[in-house]
Coordinates of C-alpha atoms in Angstrom, one line a residue:
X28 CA 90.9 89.4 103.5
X29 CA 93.4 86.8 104.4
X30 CA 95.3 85.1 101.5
X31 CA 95.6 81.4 102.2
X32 CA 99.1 79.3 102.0
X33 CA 99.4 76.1 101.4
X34 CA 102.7 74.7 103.3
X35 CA 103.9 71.1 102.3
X36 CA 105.2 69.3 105.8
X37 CA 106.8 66.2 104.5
X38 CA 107.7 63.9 107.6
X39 CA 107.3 60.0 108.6
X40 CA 107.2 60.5 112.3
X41 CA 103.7 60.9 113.2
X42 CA 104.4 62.8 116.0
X43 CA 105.9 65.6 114.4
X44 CA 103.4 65.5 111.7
X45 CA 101.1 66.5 114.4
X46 CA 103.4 68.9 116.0
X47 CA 104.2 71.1 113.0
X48 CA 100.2 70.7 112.1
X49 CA 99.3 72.5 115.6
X50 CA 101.6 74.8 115.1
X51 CA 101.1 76.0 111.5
X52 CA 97.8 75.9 112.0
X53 CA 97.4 78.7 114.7
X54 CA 98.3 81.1 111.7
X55 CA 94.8 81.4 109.7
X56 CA 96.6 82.5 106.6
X57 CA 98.7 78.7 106.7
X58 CA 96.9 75.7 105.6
X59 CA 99.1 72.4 106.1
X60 CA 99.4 69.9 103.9
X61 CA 100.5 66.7 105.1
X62 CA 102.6 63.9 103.6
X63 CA 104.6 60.7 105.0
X64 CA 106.6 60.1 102.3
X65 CA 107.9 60.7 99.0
X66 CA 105.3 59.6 97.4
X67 CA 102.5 61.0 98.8
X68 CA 104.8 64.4 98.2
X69 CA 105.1 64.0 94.7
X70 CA 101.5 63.2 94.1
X71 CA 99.9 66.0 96.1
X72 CA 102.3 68.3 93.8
X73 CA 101.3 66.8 90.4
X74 CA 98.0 67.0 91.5
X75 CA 97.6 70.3 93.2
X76 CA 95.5 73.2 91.7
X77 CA 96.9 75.9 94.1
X78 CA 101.3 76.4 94.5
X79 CA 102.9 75.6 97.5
X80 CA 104.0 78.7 99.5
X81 CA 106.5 76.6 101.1
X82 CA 107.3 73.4 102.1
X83 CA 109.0 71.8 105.6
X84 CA 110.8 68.1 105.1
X85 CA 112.5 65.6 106.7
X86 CA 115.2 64.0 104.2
X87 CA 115.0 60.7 106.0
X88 CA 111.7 59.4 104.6
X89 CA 110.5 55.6 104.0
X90 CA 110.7 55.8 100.3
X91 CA 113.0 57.8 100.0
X92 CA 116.5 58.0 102.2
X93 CA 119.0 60.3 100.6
X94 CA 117.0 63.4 100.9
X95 CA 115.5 63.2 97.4
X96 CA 112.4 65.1 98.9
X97 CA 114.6 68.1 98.8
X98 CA 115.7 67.9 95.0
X99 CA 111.2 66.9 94.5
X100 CA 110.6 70.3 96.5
X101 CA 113.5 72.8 94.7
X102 CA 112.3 71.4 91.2
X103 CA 108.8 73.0 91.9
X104 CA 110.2 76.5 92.8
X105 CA 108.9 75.9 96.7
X106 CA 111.1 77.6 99.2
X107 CA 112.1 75.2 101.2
X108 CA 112.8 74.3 105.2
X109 CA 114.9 71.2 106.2
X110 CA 114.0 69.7 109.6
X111 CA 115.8 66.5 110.1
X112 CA 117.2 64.4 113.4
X113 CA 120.8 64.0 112.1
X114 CA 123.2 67.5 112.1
X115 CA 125.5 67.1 109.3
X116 CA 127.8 70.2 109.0
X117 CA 128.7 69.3 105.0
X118 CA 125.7 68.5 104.2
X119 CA 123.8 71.5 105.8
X120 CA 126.3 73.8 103.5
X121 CA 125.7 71.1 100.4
X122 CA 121.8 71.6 100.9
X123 CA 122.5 75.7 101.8
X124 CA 124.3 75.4 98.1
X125 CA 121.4 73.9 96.3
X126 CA 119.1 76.8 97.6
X127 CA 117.5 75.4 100.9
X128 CA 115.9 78.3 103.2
X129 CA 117.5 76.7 106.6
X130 CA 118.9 73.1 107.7
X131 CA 117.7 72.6 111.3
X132 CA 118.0 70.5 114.0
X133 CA 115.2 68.8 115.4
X134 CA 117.5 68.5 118.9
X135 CA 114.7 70.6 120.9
X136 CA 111.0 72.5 121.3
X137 CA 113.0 75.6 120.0
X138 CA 113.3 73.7 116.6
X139 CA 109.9 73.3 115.9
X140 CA 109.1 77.2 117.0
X141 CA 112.3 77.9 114.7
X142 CA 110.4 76.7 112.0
X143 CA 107.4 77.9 112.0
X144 CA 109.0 81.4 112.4
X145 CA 111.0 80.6 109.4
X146 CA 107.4 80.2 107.4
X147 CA 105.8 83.0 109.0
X148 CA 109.3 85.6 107.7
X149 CA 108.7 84.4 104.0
X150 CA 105.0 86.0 104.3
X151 CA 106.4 89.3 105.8
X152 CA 108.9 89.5 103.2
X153 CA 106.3 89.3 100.5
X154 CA 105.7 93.3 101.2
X155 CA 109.2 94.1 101.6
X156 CA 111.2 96.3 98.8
X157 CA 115.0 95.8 99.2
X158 CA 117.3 97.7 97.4
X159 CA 121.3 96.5 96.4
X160 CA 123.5 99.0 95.7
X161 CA 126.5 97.4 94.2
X162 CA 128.5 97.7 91.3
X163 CA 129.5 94.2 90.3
X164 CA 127.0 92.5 88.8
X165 CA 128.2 88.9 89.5
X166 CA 127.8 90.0 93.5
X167 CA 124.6 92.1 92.8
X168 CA 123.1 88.4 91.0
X169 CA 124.4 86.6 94.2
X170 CA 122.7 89.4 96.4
X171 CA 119.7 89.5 94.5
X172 CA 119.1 85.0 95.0
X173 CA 119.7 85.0 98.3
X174 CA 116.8 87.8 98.9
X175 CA 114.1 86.5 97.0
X176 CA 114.9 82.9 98.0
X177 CA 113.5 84.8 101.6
X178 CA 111.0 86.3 99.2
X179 CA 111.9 89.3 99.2
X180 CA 111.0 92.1 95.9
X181 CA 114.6 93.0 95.1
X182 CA 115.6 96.1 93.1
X183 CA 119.4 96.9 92.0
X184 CA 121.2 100.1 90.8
X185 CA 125.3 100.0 89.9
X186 CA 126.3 103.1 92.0
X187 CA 125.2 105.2 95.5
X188 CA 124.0 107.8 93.0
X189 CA 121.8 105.7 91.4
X190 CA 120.4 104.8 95.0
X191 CA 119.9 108.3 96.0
X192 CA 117.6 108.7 93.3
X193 CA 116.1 105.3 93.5
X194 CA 115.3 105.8 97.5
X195 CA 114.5 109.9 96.4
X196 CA 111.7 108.0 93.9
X197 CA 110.4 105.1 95.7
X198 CA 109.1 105.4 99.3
X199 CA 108.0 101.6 99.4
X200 CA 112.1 100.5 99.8
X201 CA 112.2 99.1 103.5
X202 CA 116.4 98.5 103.5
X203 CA 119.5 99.0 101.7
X204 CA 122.0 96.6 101.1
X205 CA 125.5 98.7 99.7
X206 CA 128.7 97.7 99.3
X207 CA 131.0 100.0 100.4
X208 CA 133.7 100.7 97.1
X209 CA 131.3 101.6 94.1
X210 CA 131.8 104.8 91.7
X211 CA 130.3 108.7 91.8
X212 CA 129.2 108.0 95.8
X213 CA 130.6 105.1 97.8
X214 CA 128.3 103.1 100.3
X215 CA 130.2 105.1 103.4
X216 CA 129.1 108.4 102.2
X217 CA 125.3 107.5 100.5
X218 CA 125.1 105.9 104.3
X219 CA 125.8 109.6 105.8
X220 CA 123.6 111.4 103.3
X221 CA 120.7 109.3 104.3
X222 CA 120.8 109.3 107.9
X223 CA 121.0 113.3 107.7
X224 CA 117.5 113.1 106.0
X225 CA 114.9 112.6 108.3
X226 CA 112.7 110.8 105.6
X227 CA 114.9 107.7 105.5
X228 CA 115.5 107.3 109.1
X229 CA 113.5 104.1 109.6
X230 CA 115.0 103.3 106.4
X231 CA 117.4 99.7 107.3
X232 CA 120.7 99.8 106.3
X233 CA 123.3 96.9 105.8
X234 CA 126.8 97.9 104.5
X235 CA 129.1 95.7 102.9
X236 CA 133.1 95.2 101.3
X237 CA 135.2 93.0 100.5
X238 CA 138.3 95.5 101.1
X239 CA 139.3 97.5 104.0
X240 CA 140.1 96.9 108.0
X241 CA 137.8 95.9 110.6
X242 CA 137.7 100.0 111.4
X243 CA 135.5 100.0 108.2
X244 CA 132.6 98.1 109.3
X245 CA 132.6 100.0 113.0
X246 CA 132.6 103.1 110.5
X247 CA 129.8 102.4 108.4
X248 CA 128.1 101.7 111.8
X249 CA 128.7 105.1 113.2
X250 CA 127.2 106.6 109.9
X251 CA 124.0 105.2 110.7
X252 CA 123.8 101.4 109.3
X253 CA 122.4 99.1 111.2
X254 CA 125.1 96.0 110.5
X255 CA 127.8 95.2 108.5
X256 CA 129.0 92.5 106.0
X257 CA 132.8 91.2 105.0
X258 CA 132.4 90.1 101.7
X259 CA 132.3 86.7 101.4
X260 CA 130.1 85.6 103.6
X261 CA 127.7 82.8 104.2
X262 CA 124.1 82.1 103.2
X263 CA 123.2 81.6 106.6
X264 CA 125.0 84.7 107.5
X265 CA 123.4 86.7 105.1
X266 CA 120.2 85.4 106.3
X267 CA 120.0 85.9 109.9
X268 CA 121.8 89.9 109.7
X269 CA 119.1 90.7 107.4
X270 CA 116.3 89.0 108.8
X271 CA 117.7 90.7 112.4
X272 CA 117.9 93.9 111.0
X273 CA 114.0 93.9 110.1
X274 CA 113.0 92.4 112.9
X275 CA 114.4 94.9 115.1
X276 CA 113.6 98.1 113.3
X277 CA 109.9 96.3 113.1
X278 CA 110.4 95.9 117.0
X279 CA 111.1 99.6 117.2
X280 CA 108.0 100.8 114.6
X281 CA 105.9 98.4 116.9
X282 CA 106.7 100.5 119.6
X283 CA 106.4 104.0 118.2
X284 CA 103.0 103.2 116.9
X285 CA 102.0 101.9 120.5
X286 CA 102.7 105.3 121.7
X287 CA 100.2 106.8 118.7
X288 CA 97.3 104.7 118.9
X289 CA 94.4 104.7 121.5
X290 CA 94.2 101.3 123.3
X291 CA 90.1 101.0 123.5
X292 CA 89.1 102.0 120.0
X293 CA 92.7 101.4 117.9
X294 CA 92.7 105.1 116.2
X295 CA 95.1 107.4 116.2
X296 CA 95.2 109.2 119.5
X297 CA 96.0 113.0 120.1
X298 CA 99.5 112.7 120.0
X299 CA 99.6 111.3 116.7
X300 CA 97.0 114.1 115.9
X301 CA 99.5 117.1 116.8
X302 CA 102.3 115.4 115.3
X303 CA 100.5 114.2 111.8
X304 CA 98.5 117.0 111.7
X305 CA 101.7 119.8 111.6
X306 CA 103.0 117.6 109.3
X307 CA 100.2 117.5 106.9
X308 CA 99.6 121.5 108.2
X309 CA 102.7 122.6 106.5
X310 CA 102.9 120.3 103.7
X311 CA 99.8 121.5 102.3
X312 CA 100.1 125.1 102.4
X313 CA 98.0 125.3 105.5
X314 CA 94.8 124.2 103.2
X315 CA 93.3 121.7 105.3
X316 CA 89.9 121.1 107.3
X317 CA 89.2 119.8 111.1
X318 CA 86.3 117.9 112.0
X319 CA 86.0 117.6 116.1
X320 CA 82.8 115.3 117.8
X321 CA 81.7 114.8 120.7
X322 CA 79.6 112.0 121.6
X323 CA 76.2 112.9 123.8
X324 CA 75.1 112.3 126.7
X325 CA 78.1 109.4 127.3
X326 CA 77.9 110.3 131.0
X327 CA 74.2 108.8 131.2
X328 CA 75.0 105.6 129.0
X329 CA 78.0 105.1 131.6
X330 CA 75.7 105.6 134.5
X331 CA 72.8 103.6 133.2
X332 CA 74.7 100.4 131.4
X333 CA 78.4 101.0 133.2
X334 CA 81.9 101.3 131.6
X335 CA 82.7 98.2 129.7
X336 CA 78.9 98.9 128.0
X337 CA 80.2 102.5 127.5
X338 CA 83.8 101.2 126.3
X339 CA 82.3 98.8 124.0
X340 CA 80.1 101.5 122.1
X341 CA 83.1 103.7 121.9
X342 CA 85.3 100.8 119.9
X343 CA 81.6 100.2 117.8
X344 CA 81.8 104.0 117.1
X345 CA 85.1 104.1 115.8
X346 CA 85.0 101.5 113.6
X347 CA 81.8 103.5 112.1
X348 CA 84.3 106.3 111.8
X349 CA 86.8 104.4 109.8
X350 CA 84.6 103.0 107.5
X351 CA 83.3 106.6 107.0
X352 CA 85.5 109.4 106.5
X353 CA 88.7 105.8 104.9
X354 CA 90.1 108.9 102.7
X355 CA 90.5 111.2 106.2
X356 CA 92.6 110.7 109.2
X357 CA 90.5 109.7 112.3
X358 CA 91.4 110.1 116.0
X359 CA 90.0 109.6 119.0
X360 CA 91.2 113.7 120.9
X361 CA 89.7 112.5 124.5
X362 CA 87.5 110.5 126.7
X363 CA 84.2 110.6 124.2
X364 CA 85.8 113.4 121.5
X365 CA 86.9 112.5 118.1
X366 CA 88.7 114.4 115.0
X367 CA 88.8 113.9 111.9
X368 CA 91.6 115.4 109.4
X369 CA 91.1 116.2 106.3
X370 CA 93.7 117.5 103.3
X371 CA 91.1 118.0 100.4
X372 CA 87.8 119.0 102.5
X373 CA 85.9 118.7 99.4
X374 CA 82.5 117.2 100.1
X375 CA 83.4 116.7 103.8
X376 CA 80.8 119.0 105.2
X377 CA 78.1 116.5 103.4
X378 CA 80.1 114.0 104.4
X379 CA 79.9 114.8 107.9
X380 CA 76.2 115.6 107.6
X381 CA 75.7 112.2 106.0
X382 CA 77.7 110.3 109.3
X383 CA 75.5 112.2 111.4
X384 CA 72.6 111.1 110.5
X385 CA 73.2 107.5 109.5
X386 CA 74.8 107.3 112.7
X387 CA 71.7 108.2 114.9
X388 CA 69.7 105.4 113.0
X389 CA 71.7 102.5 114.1
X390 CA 71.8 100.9 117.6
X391 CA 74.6 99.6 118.9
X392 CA 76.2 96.8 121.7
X393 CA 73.6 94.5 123.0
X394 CA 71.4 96.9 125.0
X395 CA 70.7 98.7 122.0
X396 CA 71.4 102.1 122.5
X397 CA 70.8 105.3 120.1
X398 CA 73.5 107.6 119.3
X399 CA 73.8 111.5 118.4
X400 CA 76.8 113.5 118.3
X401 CA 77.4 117.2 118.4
X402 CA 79.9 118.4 115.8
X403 CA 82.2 120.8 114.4
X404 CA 83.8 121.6 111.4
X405 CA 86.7 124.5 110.9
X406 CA 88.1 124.7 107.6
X407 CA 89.4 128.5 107.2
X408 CA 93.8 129.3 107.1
X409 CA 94.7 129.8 110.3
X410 CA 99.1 130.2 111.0
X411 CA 99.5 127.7 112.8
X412 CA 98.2 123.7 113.2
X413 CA 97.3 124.4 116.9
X414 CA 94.9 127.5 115.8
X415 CA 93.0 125.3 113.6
X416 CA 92.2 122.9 116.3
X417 CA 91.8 125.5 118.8
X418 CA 88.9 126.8 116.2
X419 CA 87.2 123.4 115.8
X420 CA 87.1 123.1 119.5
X421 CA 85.4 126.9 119.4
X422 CA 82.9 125.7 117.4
X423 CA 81.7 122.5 118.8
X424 CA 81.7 124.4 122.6
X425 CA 78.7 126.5 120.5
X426 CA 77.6 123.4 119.0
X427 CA 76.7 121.8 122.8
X428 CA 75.8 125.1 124.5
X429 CA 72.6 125.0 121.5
X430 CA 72.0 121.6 122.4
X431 CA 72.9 118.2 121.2
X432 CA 72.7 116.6 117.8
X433 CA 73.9 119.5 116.5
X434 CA 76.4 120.5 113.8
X435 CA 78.2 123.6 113.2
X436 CA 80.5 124.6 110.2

């Protein structure tokens, strides 16, 4: 379920009251509030039941000239967005001082996009773990406000030691921020320990230091970070580095996952299978159990109702498959063939017997078609991952040469 948002928009022009409205409003976990001045600001946050989640203002309102909105809004604990008609480089770094997310222009379209892209990062960061590695605890307190003014859940150790074991302890941290001179294990070397373990690879890194030559930050580079920081630097700085960092390692997970997931029914798809499923194979000492089913007679639903019928009951089928075996993991093997992976296997044979026949008493898409599969399950060690699925597929061959809506174990 979708949690709901409230942003405060604070702005006298009418026109881009409606402007940010659209556009906030295309995101169904944003509701917009709306207010034309100060006053109306003020009063919706004494009066208010639910927080704020954030708030977007002009500083030039009727009632209120001087940017008082912004002192109203930072008062509250709201993060907040400034979006005004008048650049002003002193005070953008005077408002950046105060705690202000961003200062930005409202020179063009891309403004209004910027934003509402701003908005839409706080809500990201909300499930983001960030460590800080760093052994001054004035920097680490500096580090650790700028973070969770972005929302951020920050978490801070004194020394690269203490981060190995943090990052050894926690699997939840998404990125590392680590300066570069701290005791026992500098940020240089815990960067090169972590890139050499293939569990932190996706694992963001941002290196920073206040010392050294520009070769250090081309260094830190070539050990696997993903940017680097000269202490000092600016908020905005900070900001964007990080917030590019994420964005691109999401870019890349985005990508990787496209290449694992079936288009029609959005399961796992046989790749992710083989490479999961050795993964799981070996962790578990080999203990594990394969469920493979095969859909009957697709071939006549195809012929009789055609493909985007037949298409649509797979993606209906699936989603019964999720909502069945949520503990296992589910993927669609081929065309009308599914497997289901399971590290426990306790109950699963009733489990699967329970699918199978709940399954045949629904109908599903709008002609209102019946459903049987023919199934297998395989659950004795085999040496190898492959073996194990070769088995399952054994099985369920037997399964359809005795006839459909059949299961054999």
């Amino acid at each position: 379920m979708n949690v709901v948002r409230k942003i405060l928009v604070v702005e006298d022009s009418p026109v881009v009251l409606k402007v940010l409205d659209h556009l906030l409003s295309q995101n169904s976990t944003f509701t917009p509030v709306l207010c034309a001045t100060y006053q109306e600001a003020e009063d919706q946050l004494e009066g208010g039941n639910e927080a704020f989640f954030a708030a977007i203002v002009d500083l030039n309102l009727p009632d209120a000239e001087n940017g008082e909105i912004v002192d109203l809004v930072l008062s509250n604990k709201i993060p907040c967005v400034v979006l005004t008609a008048n650049f002003d480089d002193d005070l953008r770094l005077k408002l950046l001082h105060k705690g202000v997310l961003d200062y930005i222009a409202k020179d063009s379209r891309y403004s209004f996009n910027h934003v509402i892209k701003v908005i839409e990062r706080l809500r990201k960061n909300q499930g983001i773990n960030v460590l800080v590695a760093e052994d001054s605890s004035t920097s680490r307190l500096f580090i650790r406000v700028l973070l969770e003014q972005y929302c951020f859940n920050v978490i801070e150790v004194e020394n690269g030691q203490e981060a190995l074991a943090m990052l050894e302890k926690d699997s939840t941290i998404s990125m590392l921020i680590t300066d570069f001179n701290m005791p026992l294990v500098n940020g240089y070397d815990l960067v090169r320990m972590l890139r050499h373990n293939s569990r932190f690879q996706d694992l963001v890194i941002i290196g920073l230091s206040a010392e050294g030559d520009n070769s250090l930050s081309a260094k830190f580079i070539k050990a696997g970070a993903n940017d680097f920081l000269k202490k000092p630097f600016y908020h905005e700085e900070f900001h964007c580095r990080v917030i590019h960092s994420l964005e691109a390692q999401e870019m890349l997970e985005a990508i990787r996952d496209l290449s694992c997931i079936d288009p029609l029914t959005k399961l796992k798809n046989r790749r992710y299978l083989f490479e999961e499923g050795e993964k799981i194979f070996l962790s578990s000492n080999k203990d594990i159990s394969l469920v493979m089913l095969d859909l009957d007679r697709f071939k006549e639903i195809n012929d009789t109702y055609g493909h985007l019928v037949g298409d649509s009951l797979l993606t209906l089928v699936s989603q019964e498959m999720q909502t069945a075996f949520y503990d296992e993991l589910v993927c669609r093997f081929s065309g009308k063939k599914f497997c289901i992976l399971s590290e426990s296997g306790l109950n699963l044979k009733s489990k699967v017997e329970h699918f199978l026949a709940d399954i045949k008493l629904k109908e599903f898409t709008e002609a209102k078609i019946s459903i049987s599969f023919s199934a297998s399950l395989y659950s004795q060690s085999t040496e190898h991952f492959e073996d194990l699925v070769r088995k399952a597929g054994q099985l369920l061959r037997q399964a359809k040469q005795t006839g459909h809506d059949v299961f054999v174990f």
